[in-house]
mmCIF file of C-alpha atoms in Angstrom:
data_model
loop_
_atom_site.group_PDB
_atom_site.id
_atom_site.type_symbol
_atom_site.label_atom_id
_atom_site.label_comp_id
_atom_site.label_asym_id
_atom_site.label_seq_id
_atom_site.Cartn_x
_atom_site.Cartn_y
_atom_site.Cartn_z
ATOM 1 C CA MET A 1 1.573 14.579 -19.372
ATOM 2 C CA ASP A 2 4.253 16.409 -17.429
ATOM 3 C CA ASP A 3 5.988 15.050 -14.326
ATOM 4 C CA ALA A 4 3.953 17.201 -11.922
ATOM 5 C CA ALA A 5 0.677 15.952 -13.383
ATOM 6 C CA ARG A 6 1.903 12.348 -13.209
ATOM 7 C CA MET A 7 2.836 12.786 -9.549
ATOM 8 C CA ASP A 8 -0.615 14.252 -8.824
ATOM 9 C CA ASP A 9 -2.228 11.194 -10.432
ATOM 10 C CA ILE A 10 0.006 8.851 -8.444
ATOM 11 C CA GLU A 11 -0.761 10.649 -5.181
ATOM 12 C CA GLU A 12 -4.520 10.418 -5.816
ATOM 13 C CA THR A 13 -4.505 6.677 -6.481
ATOM 14 C CA THR A 14 -1.831 5.462 -4.060
ATOM 15 C CA VAL A 15 -1.158 5.456 -0.332
ATOM 16 C CA THR A 16 2.078 5.342 1.623
ATOM 17 C CA SER A 17 3.247 2.398 3.705
ATOM 18 C CA ALA A 18 2.322 4.287 6.868
ATOM 19 C CA THR A 19 -1.218 4.879 5.622
ATOM 20 C CA ALA A 20 -1.591 1.271 4.465
ATOM 21 C CA CYS A 21 -0.446 0.037 7.885
ATOM 22 C CA SER A 22 -2.887 2.338 9.638
ATOM 23 C CA TRP A 23 -5.838 1.290 7.475
ATOM 24 C CA LEU A 24 -4.983 -2.411 7.804
ATOM 25 C CA GLY A 25 -4.179 -2.277 11.511
ATOM 26 C CA ILE A 26 -0.760 -3.847 11.032
ATOM 27 C CA ASP A 27 2.843 -3.013 11.843
ATOM 28 C CA ARG A 28 5.268 -1.908 9.144
ATOM 29 C CA SER A 29 7.258 -5.133 9.562
ATOM 30 C CA THR A 30 4.077 -7.097 8.805
ATOM 31 C CA LEU A 31 3.516 -5.038 5.671
ATOM 32 C CA THR A 32 7.088 -5.742 4.572
ATOM 33 C CA ARG A 33 6.547 -9.486 5.102
ATOM 34 C CA TRP A 34 3.291 -9.315 3.134
ATOM 35 C CA VAL A 35 5.138 -7.651 0.238
ATOM 36 C CA GLN A 36 7.858 -10.323 0.323
ATOM 37 C CA ALA A 37 5.223 -13.090 0.432
ATOM 38 C CA GLY A 38 3.222 -11.561 -2.415
ATOM 39 C CA HIS A 39 0.094 -10.839 -0.336
ATOM 40 C CA ILE A 40 0.205 -7.193 -1.431
ATOM 41 C CA THR A 41 2.043 -5.680 -4.380
ATOM 42 C CA PRO A 42 3.535 -2.192 -4.252
ATOM 43 C CA ALA A 43 2.472 0.099 -7.075
ATOM 44 C CA PHE A 44 5.786 1.910 -6.847
ATOM 45 C CA LYS A 45 9.053 1.681 -4.938
ATOM 46 C CA TYR A 46 11.363 4.630 -4.586
ATOM 47 C CA PRO A 47 14.998 3.914 -5.516
ATOM 48 C CA GLY A 48 17.479 2.453 -3.077
ATOM 49 C CA SER A 49 17.490 -0.475 -0.695
ATOM 50 C CA ASN A 50 15.368 1.481 1.786
ATOM 51 C CA GLY A 51 13.156 3.150 -0.807
ATOM 52 C CA ALA A 52 9.592 3.689 0.336
ATOM 53 C CA TYR A 53 6.672 1.792 -1.155
ATOM 54 C CA LEU A 54 3.452 3.243 -2.493
ATOM 55 C CA PHE A 55 0.395 0.998 -2.736
ATOM 56 C CA GLU A 56 -2.697 1.229 -4.903
ATOM 57 C CA ARG A 57 -5.457 2.705 -2.749
ATOM 58 C CA ALA A 58 -7.977 0.234 -4.217
ATOM 59 C CA GLU A 59 -5.841 -2.787 -3.284
ATOM 60 C CA VAL A 60 -5.372 -1.589 0.297
ATOM 61 C CA GLU A 61 -9.118 -0.945 0.572
ATOM 62 C CA ARG A 62 -9.859 -4.442 -0.810
ATOM 63 C CA ILE A 63 -7.567 -6.086 1.739
ATOM 64 C CA GLN A 64 -9.086 -3.946 4.480
ATOM 65 C CA ARG A 65 -12.592 -5.174 3.511
ATOM 66 C CA GLU A 66 -11.396 -8.797 3.428
ATOM 67 C CA ARG A 67 -9.824 -8.480 6.876
ATOM 68 C CA THR A 68 -12.974 -6.859 8.257
ATOM 69 C CA ALA A 69 -15.163 -9.610 6.786
ATOM 70 C CA ALA A 70 -12.871 -12.322 8.167
ATOM 71 C CA THR A 71 -13.054 -10.924 11.700
ATOM 72 C CA ALA A 72 -16.847 -10.545 11.486
ATOM 73 C CA ARG A 73 -17.304 -14.294 10.962
#
């Protein structure tokens, strides 16, 4: 598989930090704390100390469902 095909696969199955925050209704600083605490695991981190995270779409959707269920109680 070439690099372009790999990137297409990654883009189909992952979401950016901004998208994850939007779907979860949280601030980026909260997402960063969740990563540090192990509540959500990035699928990929770009190089560098400020490298962006990508998250598995399925994991973000799972957390979104859990948060929705918790607020419905």
